[in-house]
XYZ file of C-alpha atoms in Angstrom:
372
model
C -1.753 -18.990 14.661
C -1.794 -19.122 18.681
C 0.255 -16.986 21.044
C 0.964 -19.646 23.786
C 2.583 -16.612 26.418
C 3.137 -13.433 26.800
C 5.621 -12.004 28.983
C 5.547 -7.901 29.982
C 7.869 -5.063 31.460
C 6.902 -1.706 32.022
C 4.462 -1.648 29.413
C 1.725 0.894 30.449
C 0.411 0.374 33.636
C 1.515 -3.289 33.882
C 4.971 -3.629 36.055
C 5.380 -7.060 34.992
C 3.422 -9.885 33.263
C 3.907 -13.257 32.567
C 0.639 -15.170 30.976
C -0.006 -18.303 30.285
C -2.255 -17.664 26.725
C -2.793 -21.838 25.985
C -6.549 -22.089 25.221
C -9.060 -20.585 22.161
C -10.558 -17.927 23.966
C -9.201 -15.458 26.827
C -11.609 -13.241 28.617
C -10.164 -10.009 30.383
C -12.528 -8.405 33.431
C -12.802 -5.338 34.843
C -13.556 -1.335 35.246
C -12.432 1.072 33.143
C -9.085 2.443 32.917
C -7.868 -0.934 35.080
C -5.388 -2.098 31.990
C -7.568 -4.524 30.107
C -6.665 -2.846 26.983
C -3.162 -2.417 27.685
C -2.838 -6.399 27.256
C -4.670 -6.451 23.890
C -2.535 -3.756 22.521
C 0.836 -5.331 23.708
C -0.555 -8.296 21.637
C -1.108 -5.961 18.786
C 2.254 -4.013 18.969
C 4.060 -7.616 18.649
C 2.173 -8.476 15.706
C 2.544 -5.242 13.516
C 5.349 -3.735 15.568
C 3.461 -0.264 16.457
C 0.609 0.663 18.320
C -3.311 0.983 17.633
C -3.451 4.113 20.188
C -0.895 6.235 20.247
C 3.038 7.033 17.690
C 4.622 7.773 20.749
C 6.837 4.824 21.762
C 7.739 6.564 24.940
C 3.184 6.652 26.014
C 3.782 2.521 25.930
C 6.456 3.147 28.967
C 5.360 3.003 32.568
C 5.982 6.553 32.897
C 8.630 5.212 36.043
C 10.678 3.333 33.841
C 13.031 4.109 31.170
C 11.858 0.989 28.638
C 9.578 -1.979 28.276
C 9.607 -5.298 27.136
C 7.107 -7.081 25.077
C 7.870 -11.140 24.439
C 5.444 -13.790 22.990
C 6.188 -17.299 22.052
C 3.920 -17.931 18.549
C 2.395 -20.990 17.472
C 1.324 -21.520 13.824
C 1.762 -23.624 10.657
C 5.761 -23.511 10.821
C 8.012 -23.909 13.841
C 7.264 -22.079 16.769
C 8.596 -18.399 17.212
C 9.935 -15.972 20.159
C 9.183 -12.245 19.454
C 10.412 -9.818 21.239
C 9.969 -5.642 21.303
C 12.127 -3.431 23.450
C 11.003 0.099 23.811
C 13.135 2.913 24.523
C 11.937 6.673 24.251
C 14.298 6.925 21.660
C 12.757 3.813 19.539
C 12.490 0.320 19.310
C 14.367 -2.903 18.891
C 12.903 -5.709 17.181
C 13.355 -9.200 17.411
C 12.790 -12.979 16.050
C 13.663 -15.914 17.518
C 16.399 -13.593 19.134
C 17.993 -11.997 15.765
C 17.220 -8.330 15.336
C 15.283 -7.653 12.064
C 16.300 -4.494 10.788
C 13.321 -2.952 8.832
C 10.357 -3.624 10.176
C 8.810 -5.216 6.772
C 11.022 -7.985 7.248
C 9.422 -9.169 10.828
C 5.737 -8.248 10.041
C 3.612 -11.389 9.567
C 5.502 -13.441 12.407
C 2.472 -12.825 14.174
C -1.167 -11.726 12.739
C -3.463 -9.951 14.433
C -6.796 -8.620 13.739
C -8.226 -5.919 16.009
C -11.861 -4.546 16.473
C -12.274 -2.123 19.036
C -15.590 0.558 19.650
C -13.125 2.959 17.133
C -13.374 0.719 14.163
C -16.982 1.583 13.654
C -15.295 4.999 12.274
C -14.198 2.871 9.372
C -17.443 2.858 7.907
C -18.658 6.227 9.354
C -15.178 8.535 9.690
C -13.357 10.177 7.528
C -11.250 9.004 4.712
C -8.222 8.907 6.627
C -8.900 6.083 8.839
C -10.426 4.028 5.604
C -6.679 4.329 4.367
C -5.196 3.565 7.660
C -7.287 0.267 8.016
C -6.258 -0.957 4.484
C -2.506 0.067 5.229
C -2.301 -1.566 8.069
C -4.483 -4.598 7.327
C -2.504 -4.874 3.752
C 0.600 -4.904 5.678
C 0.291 -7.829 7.535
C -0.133 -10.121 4.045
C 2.363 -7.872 2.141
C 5.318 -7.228 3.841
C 6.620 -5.622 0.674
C 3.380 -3.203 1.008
C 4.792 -1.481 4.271
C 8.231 -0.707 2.632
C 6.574 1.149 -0.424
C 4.239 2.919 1.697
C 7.322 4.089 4.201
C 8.940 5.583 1.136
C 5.743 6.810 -0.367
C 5.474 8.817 3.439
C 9.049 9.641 3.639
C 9.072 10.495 -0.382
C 5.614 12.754 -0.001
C 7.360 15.024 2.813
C 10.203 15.891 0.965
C 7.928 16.766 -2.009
C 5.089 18.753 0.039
C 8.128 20.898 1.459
C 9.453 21.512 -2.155
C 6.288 22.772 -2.866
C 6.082 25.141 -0.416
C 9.566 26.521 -1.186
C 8.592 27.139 -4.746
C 5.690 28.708 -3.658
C 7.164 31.444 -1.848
C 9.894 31.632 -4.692
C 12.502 30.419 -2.765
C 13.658 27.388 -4.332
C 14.992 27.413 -8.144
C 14.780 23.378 -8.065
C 11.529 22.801 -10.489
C 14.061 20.356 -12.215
C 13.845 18.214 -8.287
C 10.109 18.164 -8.841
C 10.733 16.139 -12.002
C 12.962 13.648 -10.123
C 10.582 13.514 -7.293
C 7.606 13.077 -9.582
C 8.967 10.118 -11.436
C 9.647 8.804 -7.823
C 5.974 9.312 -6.795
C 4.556 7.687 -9.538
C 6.736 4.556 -9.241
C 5.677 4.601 -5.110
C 1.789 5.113 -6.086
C 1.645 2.231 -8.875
C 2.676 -0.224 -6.158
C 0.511 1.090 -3.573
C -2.815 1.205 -6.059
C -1.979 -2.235 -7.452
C -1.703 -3.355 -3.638
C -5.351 -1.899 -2.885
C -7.088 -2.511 -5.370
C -6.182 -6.176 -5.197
C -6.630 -5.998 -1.651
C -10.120 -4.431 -1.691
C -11.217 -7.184 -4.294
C -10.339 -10.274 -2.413
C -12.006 -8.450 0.739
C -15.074 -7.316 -1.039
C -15.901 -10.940 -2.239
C -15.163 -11.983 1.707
C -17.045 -9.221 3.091
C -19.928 -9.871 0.894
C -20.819 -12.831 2.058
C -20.656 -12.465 5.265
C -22.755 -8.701 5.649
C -25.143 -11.321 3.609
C -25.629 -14.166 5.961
C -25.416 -11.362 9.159
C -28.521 -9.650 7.491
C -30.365 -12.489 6.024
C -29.808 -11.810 2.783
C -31.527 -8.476 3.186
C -28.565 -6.623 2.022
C -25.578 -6.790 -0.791
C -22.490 -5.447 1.038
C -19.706 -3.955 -1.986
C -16.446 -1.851 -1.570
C -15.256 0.523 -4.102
C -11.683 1.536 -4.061
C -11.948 5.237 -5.120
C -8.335 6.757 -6.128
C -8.904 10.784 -7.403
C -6.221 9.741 -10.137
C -8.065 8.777 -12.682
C -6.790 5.051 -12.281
C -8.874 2.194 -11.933
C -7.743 -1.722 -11.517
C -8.298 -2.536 -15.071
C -5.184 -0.820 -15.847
C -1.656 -2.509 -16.045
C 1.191 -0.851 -14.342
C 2.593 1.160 -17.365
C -0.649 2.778 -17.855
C -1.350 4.105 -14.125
C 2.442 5.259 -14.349
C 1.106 7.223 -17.635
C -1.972 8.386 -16.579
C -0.568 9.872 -13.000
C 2.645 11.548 -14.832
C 0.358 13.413 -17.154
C -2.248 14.477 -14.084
C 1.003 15.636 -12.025
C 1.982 17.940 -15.023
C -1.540 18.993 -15.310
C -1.782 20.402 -11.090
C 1.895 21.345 -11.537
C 1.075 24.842 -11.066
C -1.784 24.450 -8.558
C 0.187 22.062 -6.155
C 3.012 24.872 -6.344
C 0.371 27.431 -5.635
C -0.940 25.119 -2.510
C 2.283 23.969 -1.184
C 1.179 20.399 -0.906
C 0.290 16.773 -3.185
C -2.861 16.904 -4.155
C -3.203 13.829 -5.988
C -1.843 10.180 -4.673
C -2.769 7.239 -2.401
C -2.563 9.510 0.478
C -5.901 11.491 -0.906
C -7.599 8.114 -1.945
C -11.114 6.318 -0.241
C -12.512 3.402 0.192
C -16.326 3.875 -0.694
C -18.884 1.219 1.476
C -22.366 0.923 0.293
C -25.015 -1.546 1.223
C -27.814 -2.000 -1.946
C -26.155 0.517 -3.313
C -26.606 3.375 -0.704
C -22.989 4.826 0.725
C -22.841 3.902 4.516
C -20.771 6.544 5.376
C -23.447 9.822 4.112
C -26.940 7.666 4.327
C -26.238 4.402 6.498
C -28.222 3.999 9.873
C -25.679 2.988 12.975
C -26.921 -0.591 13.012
C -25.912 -0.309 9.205
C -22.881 1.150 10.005
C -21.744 -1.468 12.847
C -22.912 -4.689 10.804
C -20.809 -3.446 7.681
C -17.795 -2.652 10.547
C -18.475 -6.199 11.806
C -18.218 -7.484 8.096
C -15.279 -6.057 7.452
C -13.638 -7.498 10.346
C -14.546 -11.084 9.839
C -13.744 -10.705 6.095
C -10.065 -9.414 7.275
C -9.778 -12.722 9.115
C -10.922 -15.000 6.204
C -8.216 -13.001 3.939
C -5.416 -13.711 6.077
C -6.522 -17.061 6.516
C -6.413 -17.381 2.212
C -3.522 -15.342 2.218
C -0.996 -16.649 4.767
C -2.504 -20.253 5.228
C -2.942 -19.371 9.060
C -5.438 -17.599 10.800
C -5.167 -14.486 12.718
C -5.731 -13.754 16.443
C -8.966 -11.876 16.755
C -8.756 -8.635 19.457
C -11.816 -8.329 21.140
C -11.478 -4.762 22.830
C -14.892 -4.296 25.089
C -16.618 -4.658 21.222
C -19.406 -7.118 22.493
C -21.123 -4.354 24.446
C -21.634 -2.304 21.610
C -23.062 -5.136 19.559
C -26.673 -6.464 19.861
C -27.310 -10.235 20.658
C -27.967 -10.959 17.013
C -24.335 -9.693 15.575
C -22.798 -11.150 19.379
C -23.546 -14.501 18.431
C -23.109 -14.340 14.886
C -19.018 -12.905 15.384
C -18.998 -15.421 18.345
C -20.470 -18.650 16.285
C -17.758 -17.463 13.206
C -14.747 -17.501 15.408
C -15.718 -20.438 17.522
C -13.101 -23.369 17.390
C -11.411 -21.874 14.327
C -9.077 -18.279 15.677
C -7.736 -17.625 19.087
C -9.484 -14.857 20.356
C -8.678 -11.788 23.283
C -11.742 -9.933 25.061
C -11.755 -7.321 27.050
C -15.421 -6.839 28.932
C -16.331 -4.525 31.953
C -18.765 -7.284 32.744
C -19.534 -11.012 31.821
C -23.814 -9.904 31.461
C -24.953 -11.015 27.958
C -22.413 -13.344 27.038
C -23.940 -17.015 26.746
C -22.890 -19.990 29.275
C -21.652 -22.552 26.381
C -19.027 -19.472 25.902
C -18.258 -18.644 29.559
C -17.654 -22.585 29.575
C -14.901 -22.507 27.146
C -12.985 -19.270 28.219
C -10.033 -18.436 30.391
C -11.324 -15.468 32.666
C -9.230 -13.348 34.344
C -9.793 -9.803 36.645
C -7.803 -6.938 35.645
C -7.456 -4.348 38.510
C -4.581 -1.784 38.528
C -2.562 -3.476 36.216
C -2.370 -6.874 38.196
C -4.228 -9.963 36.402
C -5.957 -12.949 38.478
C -7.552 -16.008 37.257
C -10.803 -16.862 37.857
C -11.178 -20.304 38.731
């Protein structure tokens, strides 16, 4: 898949952008807080139709302006596409080939991304929450079907936490709305577990091999999907719809007591362990960025099995916190194969056969020059 241009309105700190994207790599130059990373993330909000950095639509606004526009015309296996995003500080409006699509699971996967910024080492070293956020989102982009069970699961998981709390404090009567809700909530979690632990299981075997060849063979990268339902991916769908129903009677009380769900996908991890040892409690930092770096290349192989295409790769001032061995070794895997964004303060360390092949270009407030 290859975004051939990009066109921008308003979007951060950018008053207007029209770029020419035909080429395998694109290099972005400059200082801090310039708006290299505001391009990268307009190519990210087009692919899964939100942003990496902030929820607020209205933050993506030039704060003169009352909207942006975000438009891309996509190359990949089928017929070309036009994608379009107009922001409002009320929403968004998306669009295909100029017809509005109406959820935002039916538009997801006309364009995939995959993004590794400095922040993604917290996959391996943060907290649970952002292990769940990076299989959500990376799920998502292969499984459109994944990211309308998951906005019901959100939506559904609200409106039971707030039940809770009502018959906490013995204002509600409705324990008979818990039962509906329930049966909803174990419908939701089946498909989301199934979904994971799938997911984890084709990226583990990806993952693997790669954290192998990085280190030499000096270490066995595995991921463990680790639900605190006492489900595991053995189990057929009937079962896990068994085993959580009983569980949920079992915390009735307690959950009442706490006012929240205690149990679910929300509360699940994803548990990464090199030789055996957890990353996350015992891993050194070079451990810790190799398995990030891993993870990343394995996302793009997935997609690749998944959707037949390749991914763009997001490149946000990454190769600055990577030593020369793991710089060449992401460099050499994406060479010739996925079109690839950087974002760099400075062009030190990166090797002349790649300077050779990019498209360089000097950010400074928001304006974009090419370097010839």
């Amino acid at each position: 898949m290859f975004v051939e241009r990009l066109e921008l309105k308003h979007f951060r700190n950018i008053e207007h952008l029209k770029l020419d994207c035909s080429g395998e790599l694109h290099m972005f130059v400059g200082p801090n807080a310039q708006g290299k990373t505001n391009i990268l993330e307009s190519l990210y909000v087009l692919a899964i139709g939100k942003s990496h950095r902030t929820r607020s639509h209205r933050e993506l606004i030039h704060w003169e302006q009352t909207g942006a526009l975000l438009k891309a015309e996509v190359s990949g296996k089928e017929s070309a596409r036009r994608l379009e995003i107009r922001l409002t500080p009320r929403g968004k409006r998306v669009l295909r080939n100029g017809v509005e699509q109406r959820r935002l699971s039916e538009y997801i996967g006309s364009l995939t991304a995959v993004l590794f910024a400095p922040e993604d080492l917290s996959i391996v070293k943060g907290s649970p929450q952002v292990r769940r956020r990076f299989l959500d989102m990376e799920i998502g982009q292969v499984s459109p079907a994944y990211i309308y069970h998951l906005t019901r699961y959100n939506q559904l998981l609200q409106q039971r936490n707030s039940l809770l709390k009502e018959l906490g404090k013995g204002w509600g009567k409705q324990a008979a709305l818990l039962d509906v809700l329930n049966e909803q909530l174990v419908e939701l979690s089946t498909h989301l577990w199934i979904k994971r632990f799938s997911f984890v299981n084709i990226l583990s075997r990806w993952a693997q091999e790669i954290h192998h060849s990085i280190t030499q063979g000096s270490e066995s990268l595995t991921l463990h999907y680790r639900p605190l339902a006492t489900v595991n991916p053995g189990m057929d769908r009937s079962t896990m719809e068994e085993v959580l129903t009983q569980e949920l009677m079992l915390i009735r009380e307690q959950e009442i007591q706490r006012g929240t769900t205690l149990i679910g996908p929300h509360r699940d991890d994803l548990r990464i362990a090199a030789n055996g040892t957890d990353l996350h409690t015992f891993g050194s930092q070079g451990q810790q960025r190799t398995a990030a770096l891993s993870l990343k290349l394995a996302e793009i192989e997935l997609i690749h099995q998944e959707t037949g295409t390749y991914p763009i790769l997001l490149l946000d001032d990454v190769l600055s916190e990577l030593d020369d061995g793991r710089k060449t070794h992401l460099l050499e895997t994406i060479r010739g194969r996925v079109q690839t964004f950087v974002t760099t303060t400075g062009l030190e360390g990166i090797d002349r056969e790649t300077l050779d092949r990019a498209r360089i270009r000097r950010v400074h407030q928001g304006s974009i020059t090419e370097q010839g």
